[in-house]
Coordinates of C-alpha atoms and ligand atoms in Angstrom, one line a residue:
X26 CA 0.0 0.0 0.0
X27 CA 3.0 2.3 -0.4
X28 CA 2.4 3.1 -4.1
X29 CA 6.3 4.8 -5.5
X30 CA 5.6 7.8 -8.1
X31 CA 9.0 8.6 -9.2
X32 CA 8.6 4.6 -10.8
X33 CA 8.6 5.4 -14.4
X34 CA 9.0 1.7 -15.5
X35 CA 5.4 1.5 -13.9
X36 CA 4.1 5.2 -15.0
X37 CA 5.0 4.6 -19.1
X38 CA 4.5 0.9 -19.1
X39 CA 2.2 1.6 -22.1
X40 CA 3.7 4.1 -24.1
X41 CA 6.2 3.4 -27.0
X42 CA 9.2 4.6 -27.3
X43 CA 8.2 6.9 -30.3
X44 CA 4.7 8.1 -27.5
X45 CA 7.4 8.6 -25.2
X46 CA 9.1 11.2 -27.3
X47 CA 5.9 12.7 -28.3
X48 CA 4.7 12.9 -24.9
X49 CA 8.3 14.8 -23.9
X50 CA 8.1 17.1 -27.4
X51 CA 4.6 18.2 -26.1
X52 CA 5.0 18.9 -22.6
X53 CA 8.4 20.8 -23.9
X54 CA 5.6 23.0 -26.5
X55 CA 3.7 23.8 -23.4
X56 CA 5.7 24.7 -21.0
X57 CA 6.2 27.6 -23.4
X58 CA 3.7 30.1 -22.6
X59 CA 4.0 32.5 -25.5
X60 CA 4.0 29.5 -27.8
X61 CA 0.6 28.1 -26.1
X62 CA -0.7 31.7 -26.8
X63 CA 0.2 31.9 -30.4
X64 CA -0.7 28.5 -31.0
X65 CA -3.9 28.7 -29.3
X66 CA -4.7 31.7 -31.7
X67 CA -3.7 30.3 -34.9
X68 CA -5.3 27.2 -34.0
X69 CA -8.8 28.6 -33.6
X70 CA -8.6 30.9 -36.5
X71 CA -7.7 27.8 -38.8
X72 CA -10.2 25.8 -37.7
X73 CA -12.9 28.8 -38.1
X74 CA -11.2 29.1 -41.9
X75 CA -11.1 25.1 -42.2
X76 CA -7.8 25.1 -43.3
X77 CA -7.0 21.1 -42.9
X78 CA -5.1 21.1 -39.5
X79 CA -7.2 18.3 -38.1
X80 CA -4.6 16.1 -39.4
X81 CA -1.8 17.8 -37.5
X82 CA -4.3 18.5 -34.1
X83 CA -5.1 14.7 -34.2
X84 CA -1.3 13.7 -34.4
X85 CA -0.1 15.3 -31.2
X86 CA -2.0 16.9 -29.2
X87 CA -5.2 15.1 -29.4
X88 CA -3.7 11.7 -29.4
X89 CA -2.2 12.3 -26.3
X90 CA -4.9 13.9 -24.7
X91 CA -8.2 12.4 -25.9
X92 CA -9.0 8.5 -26.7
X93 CA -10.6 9.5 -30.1
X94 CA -13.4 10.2 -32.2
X95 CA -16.1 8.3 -30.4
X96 CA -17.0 5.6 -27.9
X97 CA -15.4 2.7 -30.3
X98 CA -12.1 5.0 -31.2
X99 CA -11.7 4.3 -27.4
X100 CA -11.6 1.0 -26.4
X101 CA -8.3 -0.5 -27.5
X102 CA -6.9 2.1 -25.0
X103 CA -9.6 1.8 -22.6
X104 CA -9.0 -2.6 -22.6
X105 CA -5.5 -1.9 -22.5
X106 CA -5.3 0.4 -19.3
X107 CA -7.5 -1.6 -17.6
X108 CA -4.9 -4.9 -18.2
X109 CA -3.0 -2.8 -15.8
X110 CA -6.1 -2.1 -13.7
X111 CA -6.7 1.8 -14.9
X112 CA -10.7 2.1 -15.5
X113 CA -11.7 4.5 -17.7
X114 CA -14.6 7.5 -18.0
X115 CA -15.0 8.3 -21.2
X116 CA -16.2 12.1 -21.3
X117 CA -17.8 13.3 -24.0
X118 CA -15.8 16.8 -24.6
X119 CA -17.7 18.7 -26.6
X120 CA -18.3 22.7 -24.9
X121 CA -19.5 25.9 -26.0
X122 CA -22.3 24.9 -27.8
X123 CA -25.3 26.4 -26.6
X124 CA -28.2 25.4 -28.3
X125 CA -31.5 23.0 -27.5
X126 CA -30.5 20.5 -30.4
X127 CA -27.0 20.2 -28.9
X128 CA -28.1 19.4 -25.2
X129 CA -30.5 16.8 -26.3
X130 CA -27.2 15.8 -28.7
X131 CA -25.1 15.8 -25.7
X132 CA -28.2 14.2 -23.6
X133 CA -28.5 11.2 -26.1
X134 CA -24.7 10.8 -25.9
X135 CA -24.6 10.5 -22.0
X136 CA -27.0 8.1 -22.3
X137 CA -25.2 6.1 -25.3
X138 CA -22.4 6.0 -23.0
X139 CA -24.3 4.3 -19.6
X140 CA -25.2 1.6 -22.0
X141 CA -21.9 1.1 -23.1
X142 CA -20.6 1.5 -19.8
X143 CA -23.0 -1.4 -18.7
X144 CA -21.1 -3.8 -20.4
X145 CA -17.6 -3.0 -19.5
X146 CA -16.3 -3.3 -16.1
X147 CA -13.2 -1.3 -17.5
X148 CA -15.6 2.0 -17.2
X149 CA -17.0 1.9 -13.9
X150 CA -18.6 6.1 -13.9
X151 CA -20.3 8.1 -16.3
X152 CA -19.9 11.5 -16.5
X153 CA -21.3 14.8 -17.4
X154 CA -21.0 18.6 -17.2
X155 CA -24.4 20.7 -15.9
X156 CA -23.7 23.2 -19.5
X157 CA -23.7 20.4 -21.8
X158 CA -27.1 20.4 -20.5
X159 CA -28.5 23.9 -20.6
X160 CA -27.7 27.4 -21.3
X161 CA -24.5 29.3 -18.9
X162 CA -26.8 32.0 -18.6
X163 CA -29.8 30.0 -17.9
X164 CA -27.7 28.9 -15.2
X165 CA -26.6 31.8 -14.2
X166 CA -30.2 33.4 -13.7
X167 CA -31.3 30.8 -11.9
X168 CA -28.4 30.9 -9.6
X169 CA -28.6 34.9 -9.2
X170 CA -32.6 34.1 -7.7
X171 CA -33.8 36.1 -10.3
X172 CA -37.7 35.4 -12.0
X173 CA -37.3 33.5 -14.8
X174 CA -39.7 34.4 -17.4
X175 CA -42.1 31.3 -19.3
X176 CA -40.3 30.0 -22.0
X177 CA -36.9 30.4 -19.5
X178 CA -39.2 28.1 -17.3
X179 CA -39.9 25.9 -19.9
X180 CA -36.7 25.5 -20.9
X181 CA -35.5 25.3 -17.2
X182 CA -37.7 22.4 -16.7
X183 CA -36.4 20.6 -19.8
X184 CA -32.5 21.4 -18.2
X185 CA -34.0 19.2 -15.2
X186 CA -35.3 16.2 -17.3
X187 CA -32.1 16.1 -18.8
X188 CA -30.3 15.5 -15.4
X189 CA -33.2 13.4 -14.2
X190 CA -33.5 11.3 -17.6
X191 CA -29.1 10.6 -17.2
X192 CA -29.3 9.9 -13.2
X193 CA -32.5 7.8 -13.3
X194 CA -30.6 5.4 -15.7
X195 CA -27.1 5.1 -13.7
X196 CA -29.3 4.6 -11.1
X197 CA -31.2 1.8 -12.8
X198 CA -28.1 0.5 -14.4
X199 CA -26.2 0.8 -11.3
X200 CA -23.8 2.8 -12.9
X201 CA -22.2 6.0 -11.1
X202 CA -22.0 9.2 -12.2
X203 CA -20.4 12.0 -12.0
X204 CA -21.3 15.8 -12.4
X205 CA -18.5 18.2 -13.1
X206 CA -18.6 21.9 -11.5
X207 CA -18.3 24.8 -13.4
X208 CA -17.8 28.8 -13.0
X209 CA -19.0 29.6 -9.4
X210 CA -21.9 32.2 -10.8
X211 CA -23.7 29.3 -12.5
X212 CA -23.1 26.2 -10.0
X213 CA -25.3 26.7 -7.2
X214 CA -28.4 26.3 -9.7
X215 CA -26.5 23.0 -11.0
X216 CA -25.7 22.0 -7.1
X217 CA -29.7 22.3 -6.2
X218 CA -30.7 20.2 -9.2
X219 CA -28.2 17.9 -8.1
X220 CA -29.4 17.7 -4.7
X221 CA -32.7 16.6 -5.9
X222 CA -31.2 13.9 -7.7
X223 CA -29.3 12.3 -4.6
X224 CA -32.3 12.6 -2.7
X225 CA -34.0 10.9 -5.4
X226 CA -31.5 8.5 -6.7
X227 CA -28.8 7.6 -3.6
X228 CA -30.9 6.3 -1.0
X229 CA -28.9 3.1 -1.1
X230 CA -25.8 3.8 -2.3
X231 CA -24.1 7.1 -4.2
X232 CA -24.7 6.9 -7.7
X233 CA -24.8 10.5 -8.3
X234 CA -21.5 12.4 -7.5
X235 CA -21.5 16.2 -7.2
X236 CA -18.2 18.2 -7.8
X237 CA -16.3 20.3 -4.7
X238 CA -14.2 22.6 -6.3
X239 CA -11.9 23.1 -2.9
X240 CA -10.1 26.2 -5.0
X241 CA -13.4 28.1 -3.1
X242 CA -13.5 29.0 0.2
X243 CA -17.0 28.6 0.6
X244 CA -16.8 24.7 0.2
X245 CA -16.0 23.3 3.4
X246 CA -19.5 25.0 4.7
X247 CA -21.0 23.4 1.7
X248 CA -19.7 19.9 2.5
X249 CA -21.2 19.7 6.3
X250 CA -24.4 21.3 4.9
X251 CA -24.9 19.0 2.8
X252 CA -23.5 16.2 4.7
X253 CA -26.2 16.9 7.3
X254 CA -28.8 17.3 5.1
X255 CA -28.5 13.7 3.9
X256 CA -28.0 12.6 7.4
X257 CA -31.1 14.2 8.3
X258 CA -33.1 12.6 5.1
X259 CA -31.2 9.7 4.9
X260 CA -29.4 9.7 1.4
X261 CA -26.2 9.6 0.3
X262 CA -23.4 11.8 -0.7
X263 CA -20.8 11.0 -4.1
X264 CA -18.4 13.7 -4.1
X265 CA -15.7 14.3 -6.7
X266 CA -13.2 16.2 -5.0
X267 CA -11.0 19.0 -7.0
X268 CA -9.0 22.3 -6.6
X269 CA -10.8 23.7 -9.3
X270 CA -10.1 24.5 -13.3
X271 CA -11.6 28.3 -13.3
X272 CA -9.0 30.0 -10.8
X273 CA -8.0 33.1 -13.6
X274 CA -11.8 33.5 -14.7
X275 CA -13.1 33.7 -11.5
X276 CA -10.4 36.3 -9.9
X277 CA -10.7 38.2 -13.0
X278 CA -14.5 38.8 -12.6
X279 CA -14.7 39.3 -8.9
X280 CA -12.2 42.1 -9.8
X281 CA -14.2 43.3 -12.7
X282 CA -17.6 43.1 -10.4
X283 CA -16.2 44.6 -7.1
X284 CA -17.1 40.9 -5.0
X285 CA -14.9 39.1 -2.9
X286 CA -13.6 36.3 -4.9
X287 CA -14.9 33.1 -4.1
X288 CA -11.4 31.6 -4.9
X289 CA -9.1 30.9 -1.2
X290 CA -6.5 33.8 -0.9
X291 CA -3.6 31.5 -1.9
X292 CA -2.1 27.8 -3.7
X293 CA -1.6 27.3 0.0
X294 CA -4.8 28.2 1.4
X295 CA -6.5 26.0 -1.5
X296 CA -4.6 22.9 -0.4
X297 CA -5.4 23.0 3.4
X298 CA -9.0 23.1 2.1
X299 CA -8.1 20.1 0.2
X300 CA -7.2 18.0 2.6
X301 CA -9.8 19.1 5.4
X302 CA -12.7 18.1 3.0
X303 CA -10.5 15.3 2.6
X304 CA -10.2 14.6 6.1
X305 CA -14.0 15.3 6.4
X306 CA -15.1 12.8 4.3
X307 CA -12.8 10.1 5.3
X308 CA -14.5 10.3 8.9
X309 CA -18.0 10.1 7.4
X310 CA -17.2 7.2 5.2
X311 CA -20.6 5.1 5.9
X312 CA -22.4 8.3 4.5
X313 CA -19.9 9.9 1.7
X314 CA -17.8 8.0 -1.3
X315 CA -14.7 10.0 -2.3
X316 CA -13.4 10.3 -6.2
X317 CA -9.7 12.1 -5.5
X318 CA -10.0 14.2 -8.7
X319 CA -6.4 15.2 -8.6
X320 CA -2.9 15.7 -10.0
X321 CA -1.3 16.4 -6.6
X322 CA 1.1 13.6 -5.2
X323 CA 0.5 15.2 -1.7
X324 CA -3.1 15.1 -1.8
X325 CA -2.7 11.4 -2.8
X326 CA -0.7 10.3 -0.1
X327 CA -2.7 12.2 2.6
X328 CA -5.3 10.1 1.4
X329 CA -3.4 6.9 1.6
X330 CA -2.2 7.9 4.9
X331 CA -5.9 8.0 6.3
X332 CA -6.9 5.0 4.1
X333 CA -4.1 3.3 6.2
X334 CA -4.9 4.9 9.6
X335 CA -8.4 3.8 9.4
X336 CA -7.0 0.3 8.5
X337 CA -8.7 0.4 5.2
X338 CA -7.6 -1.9 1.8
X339 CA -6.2 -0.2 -0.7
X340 CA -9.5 -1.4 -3.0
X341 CA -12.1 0.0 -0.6
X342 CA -14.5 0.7 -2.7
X343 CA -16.1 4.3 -2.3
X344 CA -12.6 5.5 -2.6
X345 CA -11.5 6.3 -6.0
X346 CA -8.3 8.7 -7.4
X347 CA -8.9 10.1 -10.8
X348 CA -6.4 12.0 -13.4
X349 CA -7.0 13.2 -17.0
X350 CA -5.6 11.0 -19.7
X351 CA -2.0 12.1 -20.9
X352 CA -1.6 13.5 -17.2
X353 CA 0.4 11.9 -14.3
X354 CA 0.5 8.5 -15.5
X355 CA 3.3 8.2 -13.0
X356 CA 0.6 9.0 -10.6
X357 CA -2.5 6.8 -11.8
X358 CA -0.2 3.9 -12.4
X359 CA 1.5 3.3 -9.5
X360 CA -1.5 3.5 -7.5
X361 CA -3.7 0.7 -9.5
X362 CA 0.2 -1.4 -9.3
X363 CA -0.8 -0.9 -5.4
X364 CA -4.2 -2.5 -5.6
X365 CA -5.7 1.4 -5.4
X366 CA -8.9 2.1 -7.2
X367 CA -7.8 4.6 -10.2
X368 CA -9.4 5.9 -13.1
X369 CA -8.4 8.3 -16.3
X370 CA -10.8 11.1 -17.5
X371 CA -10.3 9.5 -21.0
X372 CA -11.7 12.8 -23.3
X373 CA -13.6 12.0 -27.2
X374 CA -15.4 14.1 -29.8
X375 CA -14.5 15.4 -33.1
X376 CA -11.1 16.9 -33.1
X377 CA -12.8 20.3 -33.7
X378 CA -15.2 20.8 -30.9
X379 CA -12.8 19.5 -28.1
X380 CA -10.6 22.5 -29.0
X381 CA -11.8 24.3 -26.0
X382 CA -11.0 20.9 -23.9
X383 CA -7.3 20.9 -25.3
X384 CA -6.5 24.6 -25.1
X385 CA -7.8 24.6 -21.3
X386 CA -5.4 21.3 -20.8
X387 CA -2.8 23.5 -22.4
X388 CA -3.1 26.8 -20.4
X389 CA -3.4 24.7 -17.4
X390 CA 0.0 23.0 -17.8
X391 CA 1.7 26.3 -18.7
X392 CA 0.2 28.5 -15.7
X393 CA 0.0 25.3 -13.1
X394 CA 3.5 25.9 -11.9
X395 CA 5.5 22.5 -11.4
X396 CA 3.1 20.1 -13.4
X397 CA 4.6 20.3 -16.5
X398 CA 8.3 20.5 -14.9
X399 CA 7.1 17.2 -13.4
X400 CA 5.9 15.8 -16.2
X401 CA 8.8 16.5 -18.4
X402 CA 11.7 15.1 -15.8
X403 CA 9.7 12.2 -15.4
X404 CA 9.3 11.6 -19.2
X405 CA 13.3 12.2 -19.4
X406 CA 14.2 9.9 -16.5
X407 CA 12.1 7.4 -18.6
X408 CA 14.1 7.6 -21.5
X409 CA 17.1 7.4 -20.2
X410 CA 16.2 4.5 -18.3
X411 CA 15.0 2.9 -21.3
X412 CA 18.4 3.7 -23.2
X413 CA 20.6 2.3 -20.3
X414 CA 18.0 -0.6 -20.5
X415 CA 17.6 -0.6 -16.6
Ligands
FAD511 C1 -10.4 13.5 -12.7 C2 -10.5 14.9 -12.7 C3 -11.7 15.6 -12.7 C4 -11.8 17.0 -12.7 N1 -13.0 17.6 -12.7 C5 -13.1 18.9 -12.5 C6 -14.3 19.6 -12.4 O1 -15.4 19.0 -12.4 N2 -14.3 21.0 -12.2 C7 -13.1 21.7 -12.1 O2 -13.2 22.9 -12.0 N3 -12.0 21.1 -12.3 C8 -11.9 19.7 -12.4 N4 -10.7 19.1 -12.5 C9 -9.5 19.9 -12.8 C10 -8.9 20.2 -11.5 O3 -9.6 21.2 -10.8 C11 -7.4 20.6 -11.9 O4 -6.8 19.5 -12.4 C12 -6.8 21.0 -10.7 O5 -7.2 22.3 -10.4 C13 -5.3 20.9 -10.7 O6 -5.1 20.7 -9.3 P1 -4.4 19.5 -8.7 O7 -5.3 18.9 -7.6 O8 -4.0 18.5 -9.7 O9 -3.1 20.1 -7.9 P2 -2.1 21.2 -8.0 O10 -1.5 21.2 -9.3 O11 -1.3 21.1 -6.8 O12 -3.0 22.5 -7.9 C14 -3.2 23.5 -8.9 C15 -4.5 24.1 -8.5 O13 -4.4 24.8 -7.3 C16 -5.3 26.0 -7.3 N5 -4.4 27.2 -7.2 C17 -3.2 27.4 -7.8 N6 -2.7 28.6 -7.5 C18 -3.6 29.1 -6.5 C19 -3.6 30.4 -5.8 N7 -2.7 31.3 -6.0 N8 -4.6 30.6 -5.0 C20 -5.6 29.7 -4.8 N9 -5.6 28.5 -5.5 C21 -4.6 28.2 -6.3 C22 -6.0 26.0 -8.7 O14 -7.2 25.3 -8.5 C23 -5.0 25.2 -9.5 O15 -5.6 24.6 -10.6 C24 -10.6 17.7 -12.6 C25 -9.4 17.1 -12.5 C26 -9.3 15.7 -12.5 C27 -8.0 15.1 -12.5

């Protein structure tokens, strides 16, 4: 139970020699910020002038982050992570579309995925984001408290049945899920609808997971309100726990808007908050399961540490770590080589429209200080152990 992160053997047992180098090429492209910038630009203007860059897009940067095209592009890489006991979550990646058709597209494709899901012990969550469902500024309005006019209503209601159509079916299928969070001004309208659903749907076990972005201050309140609330009513709680992907958005309005930012004064500040809700959850186990949504070695092995304290297995089973796919492989591998339970976000859509996936995976390894540093002197140590033939 004492998993060893700096074991690269382990981390890249998949990857090729040639995935290795593009892995190392790529992480060297974004640790460059002005590069990620340009690129980012040029990227979006050729694909608004479809010049053929897909091509290129698909190649390196998509490869390594997404799984493919659709569900079936996936499951080589799906079956062959979970030989080395990695389960997968296929997201659908698709943003920024913000029409009816789309949800109901994006509805439809959730609910593809549950069936496929069914099958496959490989894929053991679902998962969903509240605006693939709905208008941000439907959201938003709800949120604010303000009236919403009839057709907002209407189409409020039909925002609900989405959530209600996807959760019934986990639920049925006995498939979890989990619900990402978004931009702080829209989630509490998402967090109340997803409420109702763990009433609704958890009253044996969690099959709907909310998201605590721990990045906000306000979240530890949350978590003992709403850990109290299903004490009370006797449901109970999935929570995906995260720092949060918004951090520059968020700071950026509550400046524009004269508010307090919602976001903790400091990296520090944000990781304390971590590991209390952490902490939290691990002593209200027979009521909460945990997903570890994270990137941070620390955070993992606090976890651990209480997992051991409490004289847990490593495969206790409402405790699951999660990375993205193409991230901290060193991290997601030598946990499952432990006997942990450890999944991959593994992203898919066409190459075009998970664009705004990529570039946020992009910006976030340039402005996260350390990640892609890490990422990169893992990748070399790799190499050069495969060289010496160690
Ligand atoms: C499986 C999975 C699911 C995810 N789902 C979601 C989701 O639903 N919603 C979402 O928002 N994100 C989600 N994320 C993204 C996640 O929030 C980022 O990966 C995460 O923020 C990176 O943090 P880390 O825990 O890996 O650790 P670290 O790299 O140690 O932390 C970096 C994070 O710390 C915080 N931070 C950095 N500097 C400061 C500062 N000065 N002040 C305050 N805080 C600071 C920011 O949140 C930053 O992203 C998910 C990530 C994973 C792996």
């Amino acid at each position: 139970m004492h998993p060893n992160f700096e074991n690269t053997a382990i981390a890249f047992q998949l990857k090729t020699d040639s995935e290795l180098e593009r892995a190392y090429f790529l992480f060297k492209l974004i640790a460059n910020e002005p590069l990620v910038r340009i690129g980012t630009a040029v990227t979006n203007f050729a694909i608004k002038a479809h010049l053929p860059i897909e091509g290129l897009i698909r190649a390196t940067v998509f490869d390594h982050f997404c799984g493919g095209v659709n569900e079936e592009d996936c499951i080589s890489i799906i079956d062959k992570m979970y030989e080395k006991g990695v389960c997968s979550i296929l997201d659908y990646s698709v943003e920024g579309k913000e029409v009816e058709g789309q949800f109901d597209f994006a509805l439809a494709k959730t609910l593809e995925v549950l069936d496929f899901v069914k099958e496959k012990d490989a894929i053991p969550f679902a998962v969903f984001k509240p605006t693939g469902f709905g208008r941000f500024e439907l959201y938003e309005k709800v949120s604010s408290g303000k009236n919403l006019n009839e057709l907002e209503s209407k189409e409020w209601e039909r925002v609900i049945d989405r959530f209600n159509q996807v959760c019934k079916k986990a639920h049925d299928l006995e498939v979890s899920l989990l619900i990402d969070a978004e931009e702080s001004w829209m989630q509490d309208a998402a967090d109340n609808v997803v409420l109702d659903m763990m009433r609704k749907y958890n009253k044996q076990k969690a099959v709907v997971f909310n998201t605590l972005q721990m990045y906000r201050w306000d979240r530890m309140d949350y978590l003992k309100q709403l850990h109290e609330t299903a004490r009370l009513e006797g449901f109970k709680i999935g929570l995906k726990v995260v720092r949060g992907a918004y951090m520059e958005k968020e700071n950026e309005r509550a400046e524009e808007m004269k508010y307090k930012s919602p976001i903790c004064v400091s990296k520090k500040s944000t990781d304390k908050n971590f590991n209390m809700a952490i902490a939290y959850m691990m002593d209200n186990l027979d009521t909460i399961s945990i997903f570890a949504g994270t990137h941070n070695e620390d955070s993992c092995l606090k976890l651990i540490k209480l997992m051991q304290e409490k004289g847990l297995t490593a495969n206790q089973e409402n405790i699951w770590f999660g990375q993205l796919y193409g991230m901290s492989d060193h991290i997601t591998y030598n946990l499952t080589a432990e006997g942990f339970n450890a999944a991959k976000y593994v992203p898919y859509g066409p190459v075009k429209d998970v664009m705004p996936y990529l570039i946020r995976r992009a910006e976030e390894n340039t402005s996260v200080a350390g990640q892609t540093t890490r990422e990169l002197s893992l990748l070399q140590k790799e190499k050069k152990r495969r060289k010496l033939d160690l």
